[in-house]
Short mmCIF file of C-alpha atoms in Angstrom, two decimals:
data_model
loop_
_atom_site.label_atom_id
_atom_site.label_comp_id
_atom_site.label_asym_id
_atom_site.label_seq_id
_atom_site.Cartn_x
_atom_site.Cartn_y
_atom_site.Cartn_z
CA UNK P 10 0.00 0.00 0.00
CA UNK P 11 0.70 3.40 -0.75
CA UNK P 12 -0.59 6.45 -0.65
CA UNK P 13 -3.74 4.44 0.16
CA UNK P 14 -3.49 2.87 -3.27
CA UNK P 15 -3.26 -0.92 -3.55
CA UNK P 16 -1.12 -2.42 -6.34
CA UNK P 17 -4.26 -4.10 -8.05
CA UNK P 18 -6.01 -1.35 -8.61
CA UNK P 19 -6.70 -1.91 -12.07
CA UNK P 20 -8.00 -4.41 -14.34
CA UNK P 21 -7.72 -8.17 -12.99
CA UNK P 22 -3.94 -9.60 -14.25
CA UNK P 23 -2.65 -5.30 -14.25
CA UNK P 24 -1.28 -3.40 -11.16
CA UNK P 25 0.54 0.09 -11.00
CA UNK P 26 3.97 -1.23 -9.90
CA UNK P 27 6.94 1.62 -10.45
CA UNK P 28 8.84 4.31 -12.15
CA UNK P 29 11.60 1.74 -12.91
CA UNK P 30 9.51 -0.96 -14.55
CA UNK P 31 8.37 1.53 -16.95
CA UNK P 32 11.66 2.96 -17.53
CA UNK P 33 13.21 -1.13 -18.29
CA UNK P 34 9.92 -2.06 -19.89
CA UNK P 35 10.48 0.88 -22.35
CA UNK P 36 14.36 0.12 -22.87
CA UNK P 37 13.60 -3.56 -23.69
CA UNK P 38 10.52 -3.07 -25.46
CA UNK P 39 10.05 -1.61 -29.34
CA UNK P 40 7.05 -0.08 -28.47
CA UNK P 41 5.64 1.61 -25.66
CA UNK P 42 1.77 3.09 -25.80
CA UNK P 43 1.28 4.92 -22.34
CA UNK P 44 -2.39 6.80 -21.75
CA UNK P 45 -3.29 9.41 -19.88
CA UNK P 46 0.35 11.04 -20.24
#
């Protein structure tokens, strides 16, 4: 918990997880779609 925000707060199988997992997800990825930039 953070912020009083738990990490499946999203669809079922999705969760909000980090700054860095976005960052290496981009880096090892050729594509990244993000919404609500």
């Amino acid at each position: 918990k953070r912020q009083g925000f738990e990490d499946n707060n999203l669809i079922e199988g999705f969760r909000i997880s980090g700054l860095g997992q976005l960052i290496e997800a981009g880096v090892e990825s050729d594509r990244l779609v993000v919404f609500g930039a």
